[in-house]
Amino acid sequence: MSVSDLAVSESSFGSVIWNDTMYRIGRINKRVENLLILVCSLLPSVSAQAPVNNNAPPNTALFTPTALDPASTWVPDSGTIRDDINHASGWFFMDAWDKRGKLIRAGKGPNSTDYCLGNLSIALHQLGTLSSAEYNGAAGALSLLPTAGALIGSPTKELWVVYKLMPLAGILSMFLSLGGTMVPTQAGAYDPKVSFTYGGMIATTDQLAEKRRQQELDNARTSLLSPAEMFARRVQRRAEHDRGGTYRNVWIGVAIQRVLVATILIALWFGQIGGVITWWCDVYAWMWFWYFLVVIVSIIENFVGVPFTNNWTLRIVKAPHTIEISRDAPKVQARDGKDVLDAIKAGFNATSVVRIAGQEAYTKRNSCFYVVISQEGVSAPHATFRVLSKASNVAVFAFGTALFASSTLMSVSVALMILSLVLSAGVWGRVTAMWIASEMNKVSDPVLHTVVPQRSDAAEHMQEILKIPGLIIETGGHVIVNGYSIRRRNPWFSAARYIGLLAAPYDISKTAIPTLPPSRESSHSEPSMGKVPRLRQEYQNADSSGGEHSV
């Protein structure tokens, strides 16, 4: 037998095996199918539709009582159905809807809750099935409102800058966050080397100022100065290049925020009058209660969410070129075993006299800049408050979801109005906050921020900044000029506590005593801020010479 004959025989044998296998599989499938049909035929029959009454119209046969049990299905009369259809498909009248809610809560006295529940029960019995379905759907839609904070945006350091430089705008931003977290909780998100992006909501094509500052940082790294001295140089350069500026647009942003908060309150007011909570029947302002509860929890969470327990803030503006300070002015420095930070916290008794020499009156500056020194890490109480804040946020979320889900008589028209206005206000509030941050940053570097690992490093940074001559520094309730405390005041009564960067810097001309014009020689020898070594030497000489400190 040839090789070709063997190949043909093997092919024939393989086809026979394949055909036999497929035949057997088909027989098995047929038997399994017959078995399943037999099992299904033994199951009891179930119908999803009532028996059809041949005498009834085809479109109402499903709702016709059966002959065996006439009471098994209740059929309303045609008038009731027609009224229900007209009510569900007619116009919505806000005035009538609000009046019904007020009428339900009209009971007074110690039994007002019982009266309210009785009136609510009557109102619910008078509702048609279509209206009940609409109200249930509206309550379900409103139960999503507590999740609105997650839809508005993620935390960014720009919002922390808004709160730090303009506390009023920061608080209003928290009102508009709807429970969302605004500030990052990780220290790495506050890296001063990272440019502002404003969440992609504000154009950032012009980054020249940021590039220039980054170049300065790179140059400083190559020097032999300590980190505190390098940061003090940054502060000095910022003071030298103070070009001033206006924050008119920031006030416009604050006005927009106030309008958006009013929009939320008005929308919730109309919703809470007509809607009634079964387990909180006689309360009118139940939506406002939820909203302000969310705001309070949000403010607390944003306060404790910052990953720095210790922060030191300084407001800085240039001082007059020629200023004299009496010798009784205390120098702000470490004393009695305390570092400079503890010394400022303890306070200095400042009753010194300040004199400004010169022919022309000193013109106060309208803008300043901020310096923020933050220490890494959080303390044990701070960490505990963060946990409690997160727990309270979850509790408020659960309460709000249950509150809206259990609301009754809530029309879908009102629900859509509330969702549209509240969510829109939240989104535009985030955009406005970013715009405020961008407007403040248009005035070159309104805040210089540094993060240090230890408190001793923060004290060193503070001491180096206080050594810079020609500056008026406001920190810890003190007004410090050229390193000497000349005034002490309660920071809670300062406008800077509430409007921050927009508050006018300390006007030293109001407390200074004018002197005779300086001679030509003394005027010619007036130091400039650019000559730091000579200024510091003169500053030290004035300190050790007695009499008055003159810079």
Coordinates of C-alpha atoms in Angstrom, one line a residue:
M1 CA 0.0 0.0 0.0
S2 CA 1.3 3.4 -1.0
V3 CA 1.7 6.4 1.2
S4 CA -1.1 8.2 -0.5
D5 CA -3.5 5.3 0.2
L6 CA -2.6 5.4 3.9
A7 CA -3.3 9.1 4.0
V8 CA -6.7 8.7 2.5
S9 CA -7.7 5.9 4.8
E10 CA -6.6 7.9 7.9
S11 CA -8.7 10.9 6.7
S12 CA -11.8 8.7 6.2
F13 CA -11.4 7.2 9.7
G14 CA -11.1 10.7 11.3
S15 CA -14.3 11.9 9.6
V16 CA -16.2 8.8 10.8
I17 CA -15.2 9.5 14.4
W18 CA -16.1 13.2 14.1
N19 CA -19.6 12.4 12.7
D20 CA -20.2 9.9 15.4
T21 CA -19.3 12.3 18.2
M22 CA -21.5 15.0 16.9
Y23 CA -24.4 12.6 16.6
R24 CA -24.1 11.5 20.2
I25 CA -23.9 15.1 21.4
G26 CA -27.1 15.9 19.6
R27 CA -28.9 13.0 21.1
I28 CA -27.8 14.0 24.6
N29 CA -29.0 17.6 24.1
K30 CA -32.3 16.4 22.9
R31 CA -32.9 14.3 26.0
V32 CA -31.9 17.1 28.3
E33 CA -34.3 19.5 26.5
N34 CA -37.1 17.0 26.9
L35 CA -36.3 16.6 30.5
L36 CA -36.5 20.4 31.1
I37 CA -39.8 20.6 29.3
L38 CA -41.2 17.9 31.5
V39 CA -40.0 19.6 34.7
C40 CA -41.5 23.0 33.7
S41 CA -44.9 21.4 32.9
L42 CA -45.1 20.1 36.4
L43 CA -44.7 23.6 37.9
P44 CA -47.8 25.5 39.0
S45 CA -48.9 28.1 36.5
V46 CA -48.6 31.8 37.5
S47 CA -50.2 34.7 35.7
A48 CA -49.1 38.4 36.1
Q49 CA -52.5 39.5 34.9
A50 CA -56.0 39.2 36.4
P51 CA -58.5 37.2 34.4
V52 CA -59.9 39.2 31.5
N53 CA -63.6 40.2 31.7
N54 CA -64.9 40.0 28.2
N55 CA -67.7 42.5 29.0
A56 CA -65.2 45.3 30.0
P57 CA -63.4 47.6 27.5
P58 CA -60.0 46.1 26.5
N59 CA -58.0 49.0 28.0
T60 CA -59.5 48.6 31.5
A61 CA -59.7 44.8 31.7
L62 CA -56.6 44.6 33.9
F63 CA -58.3 46.7 36.6
T64 CA -61.6 44.9 36.6
P65 CA -62.5 42.9 39.8
T66 CA -62.6 39.1 39.3
A67 CA -65.9 37.3 39.4
L68 CA -64.7 35.0 42.2
D69 CA -63.5 37.9 44.5
P70 CA -65.1 41.2 43.7
A71 CA -63.2 42.9 46.6
S72 CA -59.8 41.9 45.5
T73 CA -59.3 45.1 43.3
W74 CA -60.5 48.5 44.2
V75 CA -61.5 50.7 41.2
P76 CA -61.9 54.4 41.8
D77 CA -64.7 56.2 40.0
S78 CA -64.1 58.0 36.8
G79 CA -64.3 61.4 38.4
T80 CA -61.5 60.6 40.8
I81 CA -59.3 59.4 38.0
R82 CA -60.0 62.4 35.9
D83 CA -59.1 64.8 38.8
D84 CA -55.9 62.9 39.4
I85 CA -54.9 63.2 35.7
N86 CA -55.8 66.9 35.6
H87 CA -53.8 67.6 38.8
A88 CA -50.7 65.7 37.6
S89 CA -50.7 67.2 34.1
G90 CA -51.8 70.7 35.0
W91 CA -49.8 73.8 35.8
F92 CA -47.9 74.0 39.1
F93 CA -48.8 77.0 41.3
M94 CA -46.1 77.8 43.9
D95 CA -48.4 80.0 45.9
A96 CA -51.0 77.3 46.4
W97 CA -48.3 74.7 47.2
D98 CA -46.8 77.0 49.9
K99 CA -50.2 77.7 51.3
R100 CA -50.9 74.0 51.7
G101 CA -47.7 73.6 53.7
K102 CA -48.5 76.5 55.9
L103 CA -52.0 75.2 56.5
I104 CA -50.7 71.9 57.6
R105 CA -48.4 73.5 60.2
A106 CA -51.1 76.0 61.3
G107 CA -51.6 74.4 64.7
K108 CA -50.4 76.3 67.8
G109 CA -49.7 75.4 71.4
P110 CA -48.2 72.4 73.1
N111 CA -50.1 70.0 70.8
S112 CA -48.9 71.7 67.5
T113 CA -47.1 68.5 66.5
D114 CA -50.3 66.4 66.8
Y115 CA -52.3 69.0 64.9
C116 CA -49.6 69.0 62.2
L117 CA -49.5 65.2 61.9
G118 CA -53.3 65.1 61.7
N119 CA -53.4 67.7 58.9
L120 CA -50.6 65.9 57.1
S121 CA -52.5 62.6 57.3
I122 CA -55.6 64.2 55.8
A123 CA -53.6 65.8 53.0
L124 CA -51.9 62.5 52.1
H125 CA -55.2 60.7 52.0
Q126 CA -56.6 63.3 49.6
L127 CA -53.7 62.8 47.2
G128 CA -54.2 61.0 43.9
T129 CA -52.0 58.1 43.0
L130 CA -50.3 60.0 40.2
S131 CA -49.5 62.9 42.6
S132 CA -48.2 60.4 45.2
A133 CA -45.8 58.9 42.6
E134 CA -44.6 62.4 41.7
Y135 CA -43.9 63.4 45.3
N136 CA -42.1 60.1 46.0
G137 CA -39.9 60.7 42.9
A138 CA -39.1 64.3 43.9
A139 CA -38.1 63.1 47.4
G140 CA -35.8 60.5 45.9
A141 CA -34.2 63.2 43.7
L142 CA -33.6 65.6 46.6
S143 CA -32.0 62.8 48.6
L144 CA -29.0 63.2 46.2
L145 CA -28.5 66.8 47.3
P146 CA -26.2 65.9 50.3
T147 CA -23.7 64.4 47.7
A148 CA -23.4 67.7 45.9
G149 CA -20.2 68.6 47.6
A150 CA -18.3 65.8 45.8
L151 CA -19.5 67.1 42.4
I152 CA -18.2 70.7 42.8
G153 CA -14.5 70.0 42.8
S154 CA -11.5 68.6 44.6
P155 CA -9.5 70.4 47.3
T156 CA -6.8 72.8 46.0
K157 CA -4.2 75.0 47.7
E158 CA -5.6 78.0 45.8
L159 CA -8.6 77.8 48.0
W160 CA -6.4 77.8 51.1
V161 CA -4.7 80.9 49.7
V162 CA -8.1 82.5 49.4
Y163 CA -8.9 81.8 53.0
K164 CA -5.5 82.9 54.2
L165 CA -5.4 86.1 52.3
M166 CA -9.1 87.0 52.4
P167 CA -10.9 85.1 55.3
L168 CA -14.3 86.6 54.4
A169 CA -14.0 85.2 50.9
G170 CA -12.8 81.9 52.3
I171 CA -15.8 81.5 54.6
L172 CA -18.2 82.4 51.8
S173 CA -16.5 79.7 49.7
M174 CA -17.1 77.2 52.4
F175 CA -20.8 78.3 52.4
L176 CA -20.9 77.4 48.7
S177 CA -18.9 74.2 48.9
L178 CA -22.1 72.3 50.1
G179 CA -20.1 70.1 52.4
G180 CA -17.1 69.5 50.1
T181 CA -13.5 69.8 51.4
M182 CA -11.7 72.9 50.0
V183 CA -8.2 72.6 51.4
P184 CA -5.8 69.7 50.7
T185 CA -5.0 67.4 53.7
Q186 CA -1.5 66.4 52.5
A187 CA 1.5 68.7 53.2
G188 CA 2.9 67.9 49.7
A189 CA 0.0 69.8 48.1
Y190 CA 1.3 73.0 49.6
D191 CA 4.6 72.9 47.9
P192 CA 5.5 76.6 47.1
K193 CA 7.5 75.5 44.0
V194 CA 4.3 74.2 42.3
S195 CA 2.5 76.8 40.2
F196 CA -1.1 77.7 40.7
T197 CA -3.5 75.9 38.3
Y198 CA -6.9 77.1 39.8
G199 CA -8.5 73.8 39.1
G200 CA -8.4 74.4 35.4
M201 CA -11.2 77.0 35.8
I202 CA -9.0 80.1 35.3
A203 CA -6.6 80.8 32.4
T204 CA -3.0 80.4 33.4
T205 CA -1.1 81.0 30.2
D206 CA 1.0 83.8 31.7
Q207 CA 3.4 82.2 34.2
L208 CA 6.2 84.7 33.9
A209 CA 6.1 85.8 37.5
E210 CA 6.2 82.1 38.6
K211 CA 9.1 81.3 36.4
R212 CA 11.0 84.3 37.7
R213 CA 10.4 83.2 41.3
Q214 CA 11.5 79.7 40.5
Q215 CA 14.7 81.0 39.0
E216 CA 15.4 83.0 42.1
L217 CA 14.9 79.8 44.2
D218 CA 17.3 77.9 42.0
N219 CA 19.9 80.6 42.3
A220 CA 19.5 80.7 46.0
R221 CA 20.1 76.9 46.3
T222 CA 23.6 77.4 44.9
S223 CA 24.5 79.9 47.6
L224 CA 26.0 79.2 51.0
L225 CA 23.1 80.8 52.9
S226 CA 21.0 78.8 55.3
P227 CA 17.3 78.1 54.3
A228 CA 16.2 80.8 56.7
E229 CA 18.5 83.4 55.2
M230 CA 17.4 82.4 51.7
F231 CA 13.8 82.8 52.6
A232 CA 14.6 86.2 54.2
R233 CA 16.2 87.2 50.9
R234 CA 13.0 86.3 49.1
V235 CA 11.0 88.5 51.5
Q236 CA 13.4 91.3 51.0
R237 CA 13.3 91.1 47.2
R238 CA 9.5 91.0 47.4
A239 CA 9.5 94.2 49.5
E240 CA 11.9 95.9 47.1
H241 CA 9.7 95.2 44.1
D242 CA 6.4 96.2 45.8
R243 CA 4.5 97.8 42.9
G244 CA 1.3 98.1 44.8
G245 CA -2.0 97.2 43.1
T246 CA -5.7 97.3 43.5
Y247 CA -8.1 94.5 44.7
R248 CA -11.3 95.9 43.3
N249 CA -12.1 92.7 41.4
V250 CA -11.7 90.8 44.7
W251 CA -14.6 92.8 46.2
I252 CA -16.6 92.1 43.0
G253 CA -15.9 88.4 43.6
V254 CA -17.1 88.6 47.3
A255 CA -20.3 90.4 46.1
I256 CA -20.9 87.5 43.6
Q257 CA -20.4 85.0 46.4
R258 CA -23.0 86.8 48.6
V259 CA -25.5 86.7 45.7
L260 CA -24.9 82.9 45.3
V261 CA -25.4 82.2 49.0
A262 CA -28.6 84.3 48.9
T263 CA -29.7 82.2 45.9
I264 CA -29.3 79.0 47.8
L265 CA -31.2 80.3 50.8
I266 CA -34.1 81.5 48.7
A267 CA -34.3 78.3 46.8
L268 CA -34.3 76.3 50.0
W269 CA -36.8 78.6 51.6
F270 CA -39.5 78.0 49.0
G271 CA -38.8 74.3 49.1
Q272 CA -39.1 73.9 52.9
I273 CA -42.4 75.8 53.2
G274 CA -44.4 73.3 51.0
G275 CA -42.5 70.2 51.8
V276 CA -43.2 68.5 55.2
I277 CA -41.2 66.0 57.1
T278 CA -43.3 63.3 58.8
W279 CA -41.0 62.9 61.9
W280 CA -40.4 66.7 62.1
C281 CA -43.8 67.9 61.0
D282 CA -44.1 71.4 62.6
V283 CA -40.6 72.7 61.6
Y284 CA -40.6 75.2 58.8
A285 CA -36.9 75.8 58.3
W286 CA -35.8 72.1 58.0
M287 CA -33.9 72.7 54.8
W288 CA -32.1 75.7 56.3
F289 CA -31.3 73.7 59.3
W290 CA -29.6 71.0 57.1
Y291 CA -27.8 73.7 55.1
F292 CA -26.3 75.5 58.0
L293 CA -25.4 72.2 59.7
V294 CA -23.5 71.3 56.5
V295 CA -21.8 74.7 56.5
I296 CA -20.7 74.4 60.1
V297 CA -19.3 70.9 59.6
S298 CA -17.6 72.1 56.4
I299 CA -15.9 75.1 58.1
I300 CA -14.7 72.9 60.9
E301 CA -13.4 70.2 58.5
N302 CA -11.5 72.8 56.4
F303 CA -10.0 74.4 59.5
V304 CA -8.7 71.1 60.9
G305 CA -8.0 69.6 57.5
V306 CA -4.9 71.8 57.0
P307 CA -1.9 69.5 57.6
F308 CA -0.1 72.2 59.8
T309 CA -0.9 72.6 63.4
N310 CA 1.5 75.6 63.8
N311 CA 1.4 78.5 61.4
W312 CA 2.8 82.0 61.8
T313 CA 1.5 84.8 59.6
L314 CA 3.1 88.2 58.9
R315 CA 1.7 91.2 57.1
I316 CA 4.6 93.2 55.6
V317 CA 4.8 96.6 54.0
K318 CA 7.8 99.0 53.4
A319 CA 8.5 101.5 56.1
P320 CA 9.4 105.2 55.5
H321 CA 13.0 105.7 54.5
T322 CA 13.8 108.0 57.5
I323 CA 12.2 106.9 60.7
E324 CA 13.3 107.3 64.3
I325 CA 12.2 105.0 67.2
S326 CA 12.6 105.9 70.9
R327 CA 15.0 103.8 72.9
D328 CA 12.3 102.3 75.1
A329 CA 11.0 100.3 72.2
P330 CA 11.6 96.6 72.9
K331 CA 13.5 94.6 70.4
V332 CA 11.7 91.5 69.2
Q333 CA 14.0 88.6 69.8
A334 CA 14.5 85.6 72.0
R335 CA 14.5 86.4 75.7
D336 CA 14.2 84.7 79.1
G337 CA 14.9 81.3 77.6
K338 CA 12.1 81.6 75.0
D339 CA 12.6 81.7 71.3
V340 CA 11.3 84.6 69.3
L341 CA 8.0 82.8 68.6
D342 CA 7.2 82.3 72.2
A343 CA 8.4 85.9 73.0
I344 CA 5.9 87.3 70.4
K345 CA 3.2 85.2 71.9
A346 CA 3.9 86.4 75.4
G347 CA 3.9 89.9 74.1
F348 CA 5.9 93.1 74.5
N349 CA 4.9 96.3 76.3
A350 CA 5.2 98.8 73.5
T351 CA 4.8 102.5 74.4
S352 CA 7.5 103.9 72.2
V353 CA 7.5 107.1 70.2
V354 CA 8.0 107.1 66.5
R355 CA 9.2 110.1 64.4
I356 CA 9.3 110.5 60.6
A357 CA 11.9 113.0 59.3
G358 CA 11.5 114.5 55.9
Q359 CA 10.2 117.5 54.0
E360 CA 7.3 115.6 52.4
A361 CA 4.6 113.9 54.3
Y362 CA 4.8 110.1 54.4
T363 CA 2.2 108.6 52.0
K364 CA 0.9 105.3 53.4
R365 CA 0.8 102.3 51.2
N366 CA -2.5 100.7 50.2
S367 CA -1.3 97.2 49.8
C368 CA 0.9 94.7 51.6
F369 CA 2.0 91.1 51.2
Y370 CA 1.8 88.1 53.5
V371 CA 4.5 85.7 54.7
V372 CA 3.3 82.4 56.1
I373 CA 5.6 80.0 58.0
S374 CA 4.2 76.5 58.5
Q375 CA 5.6 73.7 60.6
E376 CA 5.2 70.2 59.2
G377 CA 3.0 67.7 61.0
V378 CA -0.1 67.8 63.2
S379 CA -0.4 67.5 67.0
A380 CA -2.3 64.8 68.8
P381 CA -5.3 67.1 69.6
H382 CA -5.3 68.3 66.0
A383 CA -5.4 64.7 64.7
T384 CA -8.2 63.9 67.1
F385 CA -10.2 66.8 65.8
R386 CA -9.6 65.7 62.2
V387 CA -11.1 62.2 63.1
L388 CA -14.1 63.8 64.9
S389 CA -14.6 66.2 62.0
K390 CA -14.7 63.3 59.5
A391 CA -17.1 61.4 61.7
S392 CA -19.4 64.4 62.0
N393 CA -19.3 64.9 58.3
V394 CA -20.5 61.4 57.7
A395 CA -23.2 61.8 60.3
V396 CA -24.5 65.0 58.7
F397 CA -24.5 63.2 55.3
A398 CA -26.6 60.4 56.7
F399 CA -29.0 62.8 58.4
G400 CA -29.4 64.9 55.2
T401 CA -30.1 61.9 53.1
A402 CA -32.7 60.6 55.5
L403 CA -34.2 64.1 55.8
F404 CA -34.8 64.6 52.0
A405 CA -35.8 61.0 51.4
S406 CA -38.6 61.2 54.0
S407 CA -40.0 64.5 52.8
T408 CA -43.6 64.5 51.7
L409 CA -45.7 66.7 49.4
M410 CA -42.5 67.7 47.6
S411 CA -43.4 68.6 44.0
V412 CA -41.0 67.5 41.3
S413 CA -41.1 71.1 39.9
V414 CA -39.8 72.4 43.2
A415 CA -37.2 69.6 43.5
L416 CA -35.8 70.5 40.0
M417 CA -35.8 74.2 41.0
I418 CA -33.8 73.4 44.2
L419 CA -31.4 71.1 42.5
S420 CA -30.8 73.5 39.6
L421 CA -30.2 76.6 41.7
V422 CA -28.3 75.0 44.5
L423 CA -25.9 73.0 42.3
S424 CA -25.4 75.9 39.9
A425 CA -24.6 78.2 42.9
G426 CA -22.1 75.6 44.2
V427 CA -20.3 75.3 40.9
W428 CA -20.2 79.1 40.2
G429 CA -19.1 79.6 43.8
R430 CA -16.0 77.4 43.1
V431 CA -15.3 79.3 39.9
T432 CA -15.6 82.6 41.8
A433 CA -13.2 81.5 44.5
M434 CA -10.6 80.5 41.9
W435 CA -11.1 83.8 40.1
I436 CA -10.5 85.6 43.4
A437 CA -7.3 83.7 43.9
S438 CA -6.1 84.6 40.5
E439 CA -6.9 88.2 40.9
M440 CA -5.0 88.4 44.2
N441 CA -2.0 86.6 42.6
K442 CA -1.9 89.2 39.8
V443 CA -0.3 91.6 42.3
S444 CA 3.2 90.0 42.4
D445 CA 3.5 87.3 45.0
P446 CA 0.8 88.4 47.6
V447 CA 1.9 85.5 49.8
L448 CA 5.3 83.9 50.4
H449 CA 4.9 80.5 52.0
T450 CA 7.5 78.2 53.4
V451 CA 7.2 74.8 55.2
V452 CA 9.8 73.9 57.9
P453 CA 10.3 70.6 59.6
Q454 CA 10.8 71.9 63.2
R455 CA 9.7 74.7 65.4
S456 CA 13.3 75.8 65.9
D457 CA 13.5 76.3 62.1
A458 CA 10.4 78.4 62.1
A459 CA 11.9 80.6 64.9
E460 CA 15.1 81.0 62.8
H461 CA 13.0 82.0 59.8
M462 CA 11.1 84.6 61.9
Q463 CA 14.3 86.0 63.4
E464 CA 15.9 86.4 59.9
I465 CA 12.9 88.3 58.6
L466 CA 12.9 90.6 61.6
K467 CA 16.5 91.5 60.9
I468 CA 15.5 93.0 57.5
P469 CA 15.5 96.8 57.8
G470 CA 12.9 99.1 56.3
L471 CA 9.9 96.9 57.0
I472 CA 6.7 97.3 59.0
I473 CA 5.6 93.9 60.1
E474 CA 2.2 93.0 61.7
T475 CA 2.2 89.7 63.5
G476 CA 0.8 88.3 66.8
G477 CA -0.9 91.6 67.6
H478 CA 2.4 93.5 67.4
V479 CA 3.4 96.2 65.0
I480 CA 7.1 95.8 64.4
V481 CA 9.3 98.4 62.7
N482 CA 12.9 97.6 61.9
G483 CA 12.8 94.8 64.5
Y484 CA 11.4 96.9 67.3
S485 CA 7.8 96.6 68.6
I486 CA 6.1 100.0 68.6
R487 CA 2.5 99.0 69.1
R488 CA 0.5 96.2 70.5
R489 CA -3.2 95.7 69.8
N490 CA -5.8 93.0 69.9
P491 CA -5.8 91.2 66.5
W492 CA -9.5 90.3 66.8
F493 CA -10.3 94.0 66.5
S494 CA -8.2 94.4 63.4
A495 CA -9.8 94.5 59.9
A496 CA -7.0 92.3 58.7
R497 CA -8.5 89.4 60.7
Y498 CA -11.6 89.4 58.5
I499 CA -10.7 90.9 55.1
G500 CA -7.0 90.0 55.2
L501 CA -5.1 91.4 52.2
L502 CA -7.8 93.9 51.4
A503 CA -7.3 95.6 54.8
A504 CA -5.1 98.7 54.7
P505 CA -1.6 98.2 56.1
Y506 CA -0.8 99.8 59.4
D507 CA -0.5 103.6 58.9
I508 CA 2.5 104.6 60.9
S509 CA 2.0 108.2 60.1
K510 CA -1.0 108.4 62.4
T511 CA 1.2 107.6 65.4
A512 CA 4.4 109.2 64.3
I513 CA 5.5 112.6 65.5
P514 CA 6.9 114.8 62.6
T515 CA 10.4 116.3 63.0
L516 CA 12.3 119.0 61.2
P517 CA 13.5 118.2 57.7
P518 CA 16.9 116.5 57.7
S519 CA 20.0 118.2 56.4
R520 CA 21.2 117.7 52.9
E521 CA 24.0 115.5 54.1
S522 CA 21.7 113.3 56.2
S523 CA 19.2 113.2 53.3
H524 CA 22.0 112.2 50.9
S525 CA 23.1 109.5 53.3
E526 CA 19.7 107.9 53.6
P527 CA 20.1 104.2 53.1
S528 CA 18.2 102.2 50.5
M529 CA 16.9 98.7 50.9
G530 CA 19.2 97.4 48.3
K531 CA 22.3 97.9 50.6
V532 CA 21.6 95.3 53.2
P533 CA 25.0 94.9 54.9
R534 CA 25.4 98.7 55.5
L535 CA 21.8 98.9 56.7
R536 CA 22.2 96.1 59.2
Q537 CA 25.5 97.7 60.5
E538 CA 23.8 101.1 60.9
Y539 CA 20.9 99.3 62.6
Q540 CA 23.2 97.6 65.1
N541 CA 25.1 100.8 65.7
A542 CA 21.9 102.7 66.5
D543 CA 20.9 99.9 68.9
S544 CA 24.1 100.2 70.8
S545 CA 24.5 103.9 70.8
G546 CA 21.6 104.7 73.1
G547 CA 19.0 107.4 72.5
E548 CA 16.9 106.8 69.4
H549 CA 17.1 104.1 66.8
S550 CA 17.3 105.7 63.4
V551 CA 17.1 103.9 60.1

